[in-house]
PDB file of N, CA and C in Angstrom:
ATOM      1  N   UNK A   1       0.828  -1.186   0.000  1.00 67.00           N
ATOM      2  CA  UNK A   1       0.000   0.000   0.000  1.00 67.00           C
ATOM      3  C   UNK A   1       0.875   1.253   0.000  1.00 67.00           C
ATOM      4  N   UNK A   2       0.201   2.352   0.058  1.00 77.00           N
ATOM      5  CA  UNK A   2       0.559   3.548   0.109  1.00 77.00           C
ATOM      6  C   UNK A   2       1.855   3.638   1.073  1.00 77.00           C
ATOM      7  N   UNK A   3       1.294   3.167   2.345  1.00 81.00           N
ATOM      8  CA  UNK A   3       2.596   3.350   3.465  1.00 81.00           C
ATOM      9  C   UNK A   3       3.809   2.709   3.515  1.00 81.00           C
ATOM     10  N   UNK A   4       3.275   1.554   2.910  1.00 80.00           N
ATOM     11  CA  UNK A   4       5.010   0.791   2.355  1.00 80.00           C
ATOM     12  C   UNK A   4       5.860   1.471   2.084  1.00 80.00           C
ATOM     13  N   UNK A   5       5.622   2.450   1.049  1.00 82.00           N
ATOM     14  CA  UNK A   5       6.399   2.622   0.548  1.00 82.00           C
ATOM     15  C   UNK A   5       7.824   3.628   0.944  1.00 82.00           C
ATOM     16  N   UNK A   6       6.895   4.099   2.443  1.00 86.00           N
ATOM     17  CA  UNK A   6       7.928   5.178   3.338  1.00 86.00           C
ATOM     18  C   UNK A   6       8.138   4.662   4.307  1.00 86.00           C
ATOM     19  N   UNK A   7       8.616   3.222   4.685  1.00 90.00           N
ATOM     20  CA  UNK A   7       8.938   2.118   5.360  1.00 90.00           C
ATOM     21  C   UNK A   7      10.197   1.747   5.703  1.00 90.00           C
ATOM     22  N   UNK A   8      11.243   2.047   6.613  1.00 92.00           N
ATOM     23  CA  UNK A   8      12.195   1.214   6.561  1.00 92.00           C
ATOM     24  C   UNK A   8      12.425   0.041   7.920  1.00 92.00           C
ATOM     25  N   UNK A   9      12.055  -1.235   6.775  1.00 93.00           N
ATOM     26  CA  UNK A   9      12.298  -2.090   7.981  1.00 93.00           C
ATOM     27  C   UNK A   9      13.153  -2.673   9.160  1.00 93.00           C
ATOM     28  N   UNK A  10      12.866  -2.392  10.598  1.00 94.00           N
ATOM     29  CA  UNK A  10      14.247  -2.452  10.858  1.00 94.00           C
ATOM     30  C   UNK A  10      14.390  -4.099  11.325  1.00 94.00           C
ATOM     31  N   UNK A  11      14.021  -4.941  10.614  1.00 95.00           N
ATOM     32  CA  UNK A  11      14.705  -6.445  10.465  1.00 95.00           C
ATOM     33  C   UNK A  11      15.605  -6.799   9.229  1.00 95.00           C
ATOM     34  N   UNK A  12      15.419  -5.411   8.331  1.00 96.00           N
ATOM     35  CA  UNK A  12      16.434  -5.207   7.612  1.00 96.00           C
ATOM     36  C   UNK A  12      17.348  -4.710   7.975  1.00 96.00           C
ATOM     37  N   UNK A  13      17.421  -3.518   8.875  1.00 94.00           N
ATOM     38  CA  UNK A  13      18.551  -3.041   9.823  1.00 94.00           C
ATOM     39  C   UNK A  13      19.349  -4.174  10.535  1.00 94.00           C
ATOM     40  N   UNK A  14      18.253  -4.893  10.916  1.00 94.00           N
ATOM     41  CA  UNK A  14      18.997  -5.876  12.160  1.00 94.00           C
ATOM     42  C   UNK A  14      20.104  -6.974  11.210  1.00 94.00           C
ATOM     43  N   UNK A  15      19.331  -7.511  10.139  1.00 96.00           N
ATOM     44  CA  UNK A  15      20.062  -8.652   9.289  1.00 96.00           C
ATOM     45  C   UNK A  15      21.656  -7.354   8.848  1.00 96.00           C
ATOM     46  N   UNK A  16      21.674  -6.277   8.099  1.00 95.00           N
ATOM     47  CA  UNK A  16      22.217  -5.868   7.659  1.00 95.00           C
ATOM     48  C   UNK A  16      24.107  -5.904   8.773  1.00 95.00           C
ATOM     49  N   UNK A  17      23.103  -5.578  10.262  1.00 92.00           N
ATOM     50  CA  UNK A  17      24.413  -5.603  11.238  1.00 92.00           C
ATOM     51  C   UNK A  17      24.739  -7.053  11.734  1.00 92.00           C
ATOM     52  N   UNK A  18      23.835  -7.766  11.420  1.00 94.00           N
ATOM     53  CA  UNK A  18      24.511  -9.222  11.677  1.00 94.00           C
ATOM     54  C   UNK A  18      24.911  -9.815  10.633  1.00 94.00           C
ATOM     55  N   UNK A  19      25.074  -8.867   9.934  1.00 94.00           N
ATOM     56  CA  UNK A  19      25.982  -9.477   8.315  1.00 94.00           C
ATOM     57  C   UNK A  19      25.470 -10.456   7.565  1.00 94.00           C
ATOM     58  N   UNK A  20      23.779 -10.825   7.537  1.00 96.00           N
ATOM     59  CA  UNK A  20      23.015 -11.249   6.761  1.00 96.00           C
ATOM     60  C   UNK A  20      22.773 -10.837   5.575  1.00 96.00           C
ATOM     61  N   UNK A  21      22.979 -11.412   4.376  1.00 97.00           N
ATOM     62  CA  UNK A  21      22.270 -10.610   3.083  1.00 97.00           C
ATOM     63  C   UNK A  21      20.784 -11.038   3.356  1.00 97.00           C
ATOM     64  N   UNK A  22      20.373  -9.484   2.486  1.00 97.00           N
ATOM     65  CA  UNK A  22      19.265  -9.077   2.278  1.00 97.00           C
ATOM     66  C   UNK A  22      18.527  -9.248   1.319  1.00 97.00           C
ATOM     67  N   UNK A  23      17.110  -9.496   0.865  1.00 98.00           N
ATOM     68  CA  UNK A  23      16.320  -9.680  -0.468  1.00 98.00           C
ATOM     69  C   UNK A  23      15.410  -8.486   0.213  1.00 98.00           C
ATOM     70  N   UNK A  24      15.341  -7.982  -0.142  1.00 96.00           N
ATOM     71  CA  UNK A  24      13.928  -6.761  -0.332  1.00 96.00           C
ATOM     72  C   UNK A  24      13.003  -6.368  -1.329  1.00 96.00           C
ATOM     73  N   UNK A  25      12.067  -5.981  -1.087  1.00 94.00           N
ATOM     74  CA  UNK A  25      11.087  -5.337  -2.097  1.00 94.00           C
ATOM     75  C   UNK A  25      11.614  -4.264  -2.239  1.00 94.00           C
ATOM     76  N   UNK A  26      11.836  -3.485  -3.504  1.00 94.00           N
ATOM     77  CA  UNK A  26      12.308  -2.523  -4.229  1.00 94.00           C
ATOM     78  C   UNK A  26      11.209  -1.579  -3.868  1.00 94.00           C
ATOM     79  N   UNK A  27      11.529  -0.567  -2.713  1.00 93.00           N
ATOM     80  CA  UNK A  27      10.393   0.467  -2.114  1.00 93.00           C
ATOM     81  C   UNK A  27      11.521   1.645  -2.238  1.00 93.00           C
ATOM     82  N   UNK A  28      10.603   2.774  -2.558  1.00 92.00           N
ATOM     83  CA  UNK A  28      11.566   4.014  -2.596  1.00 92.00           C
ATOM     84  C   UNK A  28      12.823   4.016  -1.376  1.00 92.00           C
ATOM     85  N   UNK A  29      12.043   4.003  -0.322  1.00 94.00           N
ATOM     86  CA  UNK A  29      13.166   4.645   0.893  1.00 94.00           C
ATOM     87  C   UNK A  29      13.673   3.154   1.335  1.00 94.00           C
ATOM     88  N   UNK A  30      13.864   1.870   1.297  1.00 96.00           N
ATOM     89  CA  UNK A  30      15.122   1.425   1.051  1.00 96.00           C
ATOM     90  C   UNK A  30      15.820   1.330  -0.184  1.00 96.00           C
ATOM     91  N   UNK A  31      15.641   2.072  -1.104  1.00 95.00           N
ATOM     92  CA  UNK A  31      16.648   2.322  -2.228  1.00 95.00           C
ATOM     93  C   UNK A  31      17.253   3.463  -1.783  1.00 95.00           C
ATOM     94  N   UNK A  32      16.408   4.441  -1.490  1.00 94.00           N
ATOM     95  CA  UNK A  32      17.502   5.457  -0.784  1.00 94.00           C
ATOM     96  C   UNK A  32      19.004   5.427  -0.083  1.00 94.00           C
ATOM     97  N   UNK A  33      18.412   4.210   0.985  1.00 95.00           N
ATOM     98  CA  UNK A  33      19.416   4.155   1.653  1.00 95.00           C
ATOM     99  C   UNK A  33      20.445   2.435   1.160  1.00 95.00           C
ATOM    100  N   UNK A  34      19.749   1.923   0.333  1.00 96.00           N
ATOM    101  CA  UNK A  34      20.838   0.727  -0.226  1.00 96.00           C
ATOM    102  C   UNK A  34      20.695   0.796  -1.696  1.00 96.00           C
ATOM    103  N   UNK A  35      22.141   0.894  -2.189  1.00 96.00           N
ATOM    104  CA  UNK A  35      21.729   0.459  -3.570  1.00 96.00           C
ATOM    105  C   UNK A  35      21.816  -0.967  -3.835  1.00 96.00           C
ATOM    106  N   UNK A  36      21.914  -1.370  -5.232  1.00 96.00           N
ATOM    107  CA  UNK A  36      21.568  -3.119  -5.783  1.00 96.00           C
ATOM    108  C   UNK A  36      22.503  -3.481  -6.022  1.00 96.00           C
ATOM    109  N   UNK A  37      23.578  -3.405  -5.134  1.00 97.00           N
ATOM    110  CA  UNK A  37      25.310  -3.692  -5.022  1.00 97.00           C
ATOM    111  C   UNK A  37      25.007  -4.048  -2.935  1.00 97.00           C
ATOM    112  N   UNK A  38      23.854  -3.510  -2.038  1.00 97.00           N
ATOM    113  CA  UNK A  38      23.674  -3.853  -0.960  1.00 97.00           C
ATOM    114  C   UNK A  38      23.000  -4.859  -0.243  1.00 97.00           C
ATOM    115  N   UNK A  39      21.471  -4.852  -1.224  1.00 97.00           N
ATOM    116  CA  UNK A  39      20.318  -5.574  -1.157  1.00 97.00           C
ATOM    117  C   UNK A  39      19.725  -6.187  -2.674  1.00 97.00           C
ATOM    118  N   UNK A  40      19.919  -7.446  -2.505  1.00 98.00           N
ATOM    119  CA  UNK A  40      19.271  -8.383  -3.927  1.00 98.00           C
ATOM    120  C   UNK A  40      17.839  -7.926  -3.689  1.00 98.00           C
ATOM    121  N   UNK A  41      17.096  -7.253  -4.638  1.00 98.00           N
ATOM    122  CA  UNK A  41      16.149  -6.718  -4.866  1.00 98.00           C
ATOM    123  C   UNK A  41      15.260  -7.410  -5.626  1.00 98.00           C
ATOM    124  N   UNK A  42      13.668  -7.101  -5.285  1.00 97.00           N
ATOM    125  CA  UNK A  42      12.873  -7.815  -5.955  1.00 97.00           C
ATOM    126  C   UNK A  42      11.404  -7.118  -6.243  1.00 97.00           C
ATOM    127  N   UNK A  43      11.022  -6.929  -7.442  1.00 95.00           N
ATOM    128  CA  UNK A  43       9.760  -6.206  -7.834  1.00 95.00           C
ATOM    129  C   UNK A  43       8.414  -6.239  -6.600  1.00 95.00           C
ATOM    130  N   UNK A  44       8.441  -5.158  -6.061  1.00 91.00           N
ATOM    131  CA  UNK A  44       6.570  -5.458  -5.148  1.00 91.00           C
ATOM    132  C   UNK A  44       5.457  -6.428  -5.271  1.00 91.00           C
ATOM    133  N   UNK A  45       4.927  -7.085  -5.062  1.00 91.00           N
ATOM    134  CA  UNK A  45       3.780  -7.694  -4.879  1.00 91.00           C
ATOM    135  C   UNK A  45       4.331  -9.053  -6.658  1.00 91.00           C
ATOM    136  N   UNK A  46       5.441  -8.849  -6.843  1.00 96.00           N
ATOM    137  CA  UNK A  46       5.212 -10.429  -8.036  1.00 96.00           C
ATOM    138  C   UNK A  46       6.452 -11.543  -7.739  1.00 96.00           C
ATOM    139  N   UNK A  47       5.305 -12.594  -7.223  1.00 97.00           N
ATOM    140  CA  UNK A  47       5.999 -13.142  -6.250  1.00 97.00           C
ATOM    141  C   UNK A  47       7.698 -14.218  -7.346  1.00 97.00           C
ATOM    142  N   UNK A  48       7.066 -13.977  -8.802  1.00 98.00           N
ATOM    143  CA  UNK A  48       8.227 -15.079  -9.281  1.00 98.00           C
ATOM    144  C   UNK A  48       9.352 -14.189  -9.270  1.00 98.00           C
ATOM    145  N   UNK A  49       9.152 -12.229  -8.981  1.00 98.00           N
ATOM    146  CA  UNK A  49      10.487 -12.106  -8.704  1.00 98.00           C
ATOM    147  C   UNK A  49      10.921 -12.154  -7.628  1.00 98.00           C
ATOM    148  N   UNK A  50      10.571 -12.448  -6.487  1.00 98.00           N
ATOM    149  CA  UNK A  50      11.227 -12.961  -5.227  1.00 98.00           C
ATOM    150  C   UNK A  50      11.506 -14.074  -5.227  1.00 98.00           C
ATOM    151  N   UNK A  51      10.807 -15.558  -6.071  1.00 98.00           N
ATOM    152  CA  UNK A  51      11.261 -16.478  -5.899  1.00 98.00           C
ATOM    153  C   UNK A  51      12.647 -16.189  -6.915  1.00 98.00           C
ATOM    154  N   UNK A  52      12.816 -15.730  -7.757  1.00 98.00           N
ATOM    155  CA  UNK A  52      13.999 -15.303  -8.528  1.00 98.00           C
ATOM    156  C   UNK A  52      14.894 -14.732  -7.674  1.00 98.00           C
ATOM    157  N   UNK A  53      14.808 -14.096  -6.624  1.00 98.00           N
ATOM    158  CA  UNK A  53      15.835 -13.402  -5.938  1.00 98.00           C
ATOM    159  C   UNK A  53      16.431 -14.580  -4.808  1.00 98.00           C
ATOM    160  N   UNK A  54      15.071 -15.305  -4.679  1.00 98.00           N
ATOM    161  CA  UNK A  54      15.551 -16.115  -3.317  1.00 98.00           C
ATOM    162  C   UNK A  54      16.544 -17.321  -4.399  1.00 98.00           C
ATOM    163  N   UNK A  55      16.192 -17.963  -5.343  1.00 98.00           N
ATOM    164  CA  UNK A  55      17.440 -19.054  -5.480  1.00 98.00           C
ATOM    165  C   UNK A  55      18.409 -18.341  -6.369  1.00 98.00           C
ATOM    166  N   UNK A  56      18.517 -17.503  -6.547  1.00 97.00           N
ATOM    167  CA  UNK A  56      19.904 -16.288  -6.865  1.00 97.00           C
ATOM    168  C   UNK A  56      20.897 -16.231  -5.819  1.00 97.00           C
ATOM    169  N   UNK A  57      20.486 -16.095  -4.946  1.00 97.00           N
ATOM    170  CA  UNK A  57      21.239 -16.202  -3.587  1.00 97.00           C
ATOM    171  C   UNK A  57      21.349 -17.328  -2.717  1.00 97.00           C
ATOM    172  N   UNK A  58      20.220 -18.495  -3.204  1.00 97.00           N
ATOM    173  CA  UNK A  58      20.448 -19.424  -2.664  1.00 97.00           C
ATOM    174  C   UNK A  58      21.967 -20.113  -3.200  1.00 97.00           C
ATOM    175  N   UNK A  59      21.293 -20.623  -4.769  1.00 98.00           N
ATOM    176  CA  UNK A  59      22.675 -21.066  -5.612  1.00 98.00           C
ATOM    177  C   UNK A  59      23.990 -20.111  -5.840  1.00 98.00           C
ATOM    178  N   UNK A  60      23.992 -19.084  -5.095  1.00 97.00           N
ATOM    179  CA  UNK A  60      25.212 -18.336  -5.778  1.00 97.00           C
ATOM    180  C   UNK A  60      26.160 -17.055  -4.092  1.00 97.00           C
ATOM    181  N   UNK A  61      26.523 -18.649  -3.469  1.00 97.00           N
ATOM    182  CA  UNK A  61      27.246 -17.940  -1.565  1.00 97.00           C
ATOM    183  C   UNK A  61      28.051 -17.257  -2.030  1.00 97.00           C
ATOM    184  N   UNK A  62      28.524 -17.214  -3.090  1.00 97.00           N
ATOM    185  CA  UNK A  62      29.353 -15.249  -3.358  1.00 97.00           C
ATOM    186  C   UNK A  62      28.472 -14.323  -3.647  1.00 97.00           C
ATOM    187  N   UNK A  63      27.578 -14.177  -4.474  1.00 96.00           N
ATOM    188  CA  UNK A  63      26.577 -13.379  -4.331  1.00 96.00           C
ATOM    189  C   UNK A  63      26.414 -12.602  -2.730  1.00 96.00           C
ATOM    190  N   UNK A  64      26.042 -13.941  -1.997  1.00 97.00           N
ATOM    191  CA  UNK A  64      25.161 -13.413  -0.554  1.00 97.00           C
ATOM    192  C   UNK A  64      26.180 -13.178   0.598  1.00 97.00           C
ATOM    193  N   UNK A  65      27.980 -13.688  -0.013  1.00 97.00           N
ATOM    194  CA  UNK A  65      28.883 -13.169   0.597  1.00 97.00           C
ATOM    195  C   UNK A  65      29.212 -11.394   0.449  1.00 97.00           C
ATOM    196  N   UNK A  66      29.098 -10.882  -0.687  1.00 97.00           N
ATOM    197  CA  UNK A  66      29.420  -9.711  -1.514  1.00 97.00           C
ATOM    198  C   UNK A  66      28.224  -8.454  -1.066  1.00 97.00           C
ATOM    199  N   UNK A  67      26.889  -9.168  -1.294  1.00 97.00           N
ATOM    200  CA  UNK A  67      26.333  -8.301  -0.676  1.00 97.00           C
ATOM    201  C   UNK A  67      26.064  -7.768   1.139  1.00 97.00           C
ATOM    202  N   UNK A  68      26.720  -8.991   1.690  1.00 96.00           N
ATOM    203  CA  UNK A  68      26.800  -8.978   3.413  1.00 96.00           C
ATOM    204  C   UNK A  68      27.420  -7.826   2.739  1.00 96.00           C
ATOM    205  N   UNK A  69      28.562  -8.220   2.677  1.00 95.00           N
ATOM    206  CA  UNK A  69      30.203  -7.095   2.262  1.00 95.00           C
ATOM    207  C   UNK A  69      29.615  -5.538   2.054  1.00 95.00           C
ATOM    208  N   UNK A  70      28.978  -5.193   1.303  1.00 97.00           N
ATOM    209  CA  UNK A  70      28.656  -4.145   0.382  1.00 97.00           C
ATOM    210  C   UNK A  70      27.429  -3.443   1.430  1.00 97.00           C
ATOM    211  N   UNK A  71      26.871  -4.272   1.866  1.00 95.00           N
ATOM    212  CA  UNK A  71      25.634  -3.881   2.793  1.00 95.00           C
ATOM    213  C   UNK A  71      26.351  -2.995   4.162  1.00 95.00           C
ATOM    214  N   UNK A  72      27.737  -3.454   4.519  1.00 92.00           N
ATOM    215  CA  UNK A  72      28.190  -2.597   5.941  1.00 92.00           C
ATOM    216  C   UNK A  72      28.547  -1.198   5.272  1.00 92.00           C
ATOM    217  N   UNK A  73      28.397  -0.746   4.436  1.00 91.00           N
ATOM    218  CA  UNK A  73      28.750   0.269   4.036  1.00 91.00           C
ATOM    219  C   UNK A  73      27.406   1.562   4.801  1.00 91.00           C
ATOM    220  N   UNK A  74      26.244   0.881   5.026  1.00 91.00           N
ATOM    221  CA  UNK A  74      25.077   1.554   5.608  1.00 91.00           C
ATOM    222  C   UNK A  74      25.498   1.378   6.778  1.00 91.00           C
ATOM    223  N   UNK A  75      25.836   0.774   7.247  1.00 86.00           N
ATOM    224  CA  UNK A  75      26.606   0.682   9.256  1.00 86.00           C
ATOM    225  C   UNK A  75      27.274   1.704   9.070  1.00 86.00           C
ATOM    226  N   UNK A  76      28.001   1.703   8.696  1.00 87.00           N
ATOM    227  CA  UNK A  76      29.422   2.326   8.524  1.00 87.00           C
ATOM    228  C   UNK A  76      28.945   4.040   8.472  1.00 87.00           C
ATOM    229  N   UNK A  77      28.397   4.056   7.861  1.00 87.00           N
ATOM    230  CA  UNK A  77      27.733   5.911   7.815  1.00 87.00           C
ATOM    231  C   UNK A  77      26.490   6.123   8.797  1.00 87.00           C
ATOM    232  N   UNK A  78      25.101   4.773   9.245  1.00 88.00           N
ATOM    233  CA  UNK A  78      24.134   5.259  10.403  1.00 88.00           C
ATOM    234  C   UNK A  78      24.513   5.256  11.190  1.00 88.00           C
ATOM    235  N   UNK A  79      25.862   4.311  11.985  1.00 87.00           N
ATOM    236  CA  UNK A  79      25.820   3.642  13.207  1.00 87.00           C
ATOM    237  C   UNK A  79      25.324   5.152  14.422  1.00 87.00           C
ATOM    238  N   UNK A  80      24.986   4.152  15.312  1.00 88.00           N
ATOM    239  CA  UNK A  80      24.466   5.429  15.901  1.00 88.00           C
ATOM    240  C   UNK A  80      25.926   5.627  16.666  1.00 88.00           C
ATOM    241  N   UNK A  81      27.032   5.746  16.992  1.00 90.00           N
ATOM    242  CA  UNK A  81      27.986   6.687  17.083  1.00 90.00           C
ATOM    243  C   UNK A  81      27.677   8.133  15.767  1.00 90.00           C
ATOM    244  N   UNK A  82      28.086   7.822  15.036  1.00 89.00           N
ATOM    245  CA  UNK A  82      27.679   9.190  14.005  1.00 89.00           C
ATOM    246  C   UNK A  82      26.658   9.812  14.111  1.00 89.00           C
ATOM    247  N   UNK A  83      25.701   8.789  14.294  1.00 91.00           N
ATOM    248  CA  UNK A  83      24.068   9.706  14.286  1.00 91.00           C
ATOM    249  C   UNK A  83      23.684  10.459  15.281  1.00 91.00           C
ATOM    250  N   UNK A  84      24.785   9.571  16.400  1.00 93.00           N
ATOM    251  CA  UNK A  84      24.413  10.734  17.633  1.00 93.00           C
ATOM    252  C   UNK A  84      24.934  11.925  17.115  1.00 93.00           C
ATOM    253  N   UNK A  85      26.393  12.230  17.461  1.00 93.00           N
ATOM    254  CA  UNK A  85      26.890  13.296  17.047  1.00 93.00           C
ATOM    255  C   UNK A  85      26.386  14.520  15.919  1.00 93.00           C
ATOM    256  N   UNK A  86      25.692  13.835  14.652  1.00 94.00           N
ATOM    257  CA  UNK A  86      24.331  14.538  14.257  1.00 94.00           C
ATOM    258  C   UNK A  86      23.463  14.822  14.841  1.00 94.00           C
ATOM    259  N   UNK A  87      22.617  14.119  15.474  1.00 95.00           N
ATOM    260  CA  UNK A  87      21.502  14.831  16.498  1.00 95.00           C
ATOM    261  C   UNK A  87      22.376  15.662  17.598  1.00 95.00           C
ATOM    262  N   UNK A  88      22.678  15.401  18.299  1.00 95.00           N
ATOM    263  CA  UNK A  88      23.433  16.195  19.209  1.00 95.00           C
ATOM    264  C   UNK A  88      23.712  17.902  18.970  1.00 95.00           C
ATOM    265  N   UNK A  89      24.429  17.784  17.470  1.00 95.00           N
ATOM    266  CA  UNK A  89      25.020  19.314  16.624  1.00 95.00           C
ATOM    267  C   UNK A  89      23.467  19.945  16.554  1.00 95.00           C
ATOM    268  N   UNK A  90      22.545  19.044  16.007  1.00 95.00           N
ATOM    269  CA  UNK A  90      21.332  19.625  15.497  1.00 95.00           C
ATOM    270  C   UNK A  90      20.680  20.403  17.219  1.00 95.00           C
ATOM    271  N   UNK A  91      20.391  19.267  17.981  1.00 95.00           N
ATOM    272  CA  UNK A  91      20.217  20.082  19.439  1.00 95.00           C
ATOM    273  C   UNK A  91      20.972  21.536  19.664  1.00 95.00           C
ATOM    274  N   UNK A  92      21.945  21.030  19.786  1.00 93.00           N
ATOM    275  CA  UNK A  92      22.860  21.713  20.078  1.00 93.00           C
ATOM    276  C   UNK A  92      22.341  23.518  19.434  1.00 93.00           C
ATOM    277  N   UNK A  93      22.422  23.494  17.880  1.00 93.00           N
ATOM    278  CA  UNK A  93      22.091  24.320  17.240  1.00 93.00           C
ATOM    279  C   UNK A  93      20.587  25.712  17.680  1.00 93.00           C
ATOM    280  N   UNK A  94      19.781  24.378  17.768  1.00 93.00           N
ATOM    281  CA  UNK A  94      18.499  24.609  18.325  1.00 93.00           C
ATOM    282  C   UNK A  94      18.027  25.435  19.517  1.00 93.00           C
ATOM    283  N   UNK A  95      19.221  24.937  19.893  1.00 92.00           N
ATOM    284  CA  UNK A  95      19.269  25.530  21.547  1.00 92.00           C
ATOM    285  C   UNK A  95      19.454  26.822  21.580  1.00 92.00           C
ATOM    286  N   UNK A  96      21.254  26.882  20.724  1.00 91.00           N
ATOM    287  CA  UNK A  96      21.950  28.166  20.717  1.00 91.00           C
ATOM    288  C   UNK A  96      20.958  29.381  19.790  1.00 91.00           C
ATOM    289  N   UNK A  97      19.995  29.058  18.786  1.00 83.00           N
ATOM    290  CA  UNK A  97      19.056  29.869  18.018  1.00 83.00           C
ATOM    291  C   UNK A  97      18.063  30.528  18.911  1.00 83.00           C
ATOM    292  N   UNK A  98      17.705  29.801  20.161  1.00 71.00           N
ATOM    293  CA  UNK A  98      16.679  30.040  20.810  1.00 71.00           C
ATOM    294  C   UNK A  98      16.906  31.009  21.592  1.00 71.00           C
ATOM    295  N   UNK A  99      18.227  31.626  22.152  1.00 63.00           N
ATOM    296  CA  UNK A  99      18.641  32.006  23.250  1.00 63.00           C
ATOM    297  C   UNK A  99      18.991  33.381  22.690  1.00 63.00           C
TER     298      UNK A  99
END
């Protein structure tokens, strides 16, 4: 539906930091944040392209090695060490405007 599509799942978050590859539905805002070098991707609602994605990665453990690989690249820039320090500046900012 409509709301899917501004969705980011965080059992995709979770697989991504336990170095699971990912199959997803191709929704705007996880393309945002992964490209198709992160997450083996698969058309919305048709299920032979998920079964296409799932034995892509079944038959092919470099595939689902490469994209673990390629997927920490989203750790690597959200982790919340960084994100704090973003929110924090942004507070921070907020504060000093107010005063």
């Amino acid at each position: 539906d409509i709301y899917t599509n501004y969705m980011l799942p965080v059992k995709l978050l979770e697989y991504v930091t336990m170095k699971i590859p990912v199959i997803a539905s191709q929704i705007k805002t996880i393309e945002y944040y992964f490209d198709s070098s992160q997450v083996r991707y698969f058309e919305p609602e048709d299920e032979n392209s998920l079964a296409k994605a799932i034995l892509d990665m079944y038959y092919n453990p470099s595939k689902r090695k490469t994209y673990s690989e390629n997927a920490s690249r989203f750790e690597k820039k959200y982790n919340w060490e960084q994100q704090k320090r973003i929110y924090f500046r942004l507070v921070k900012k907020l504060l000093s405007e107010k005063s």
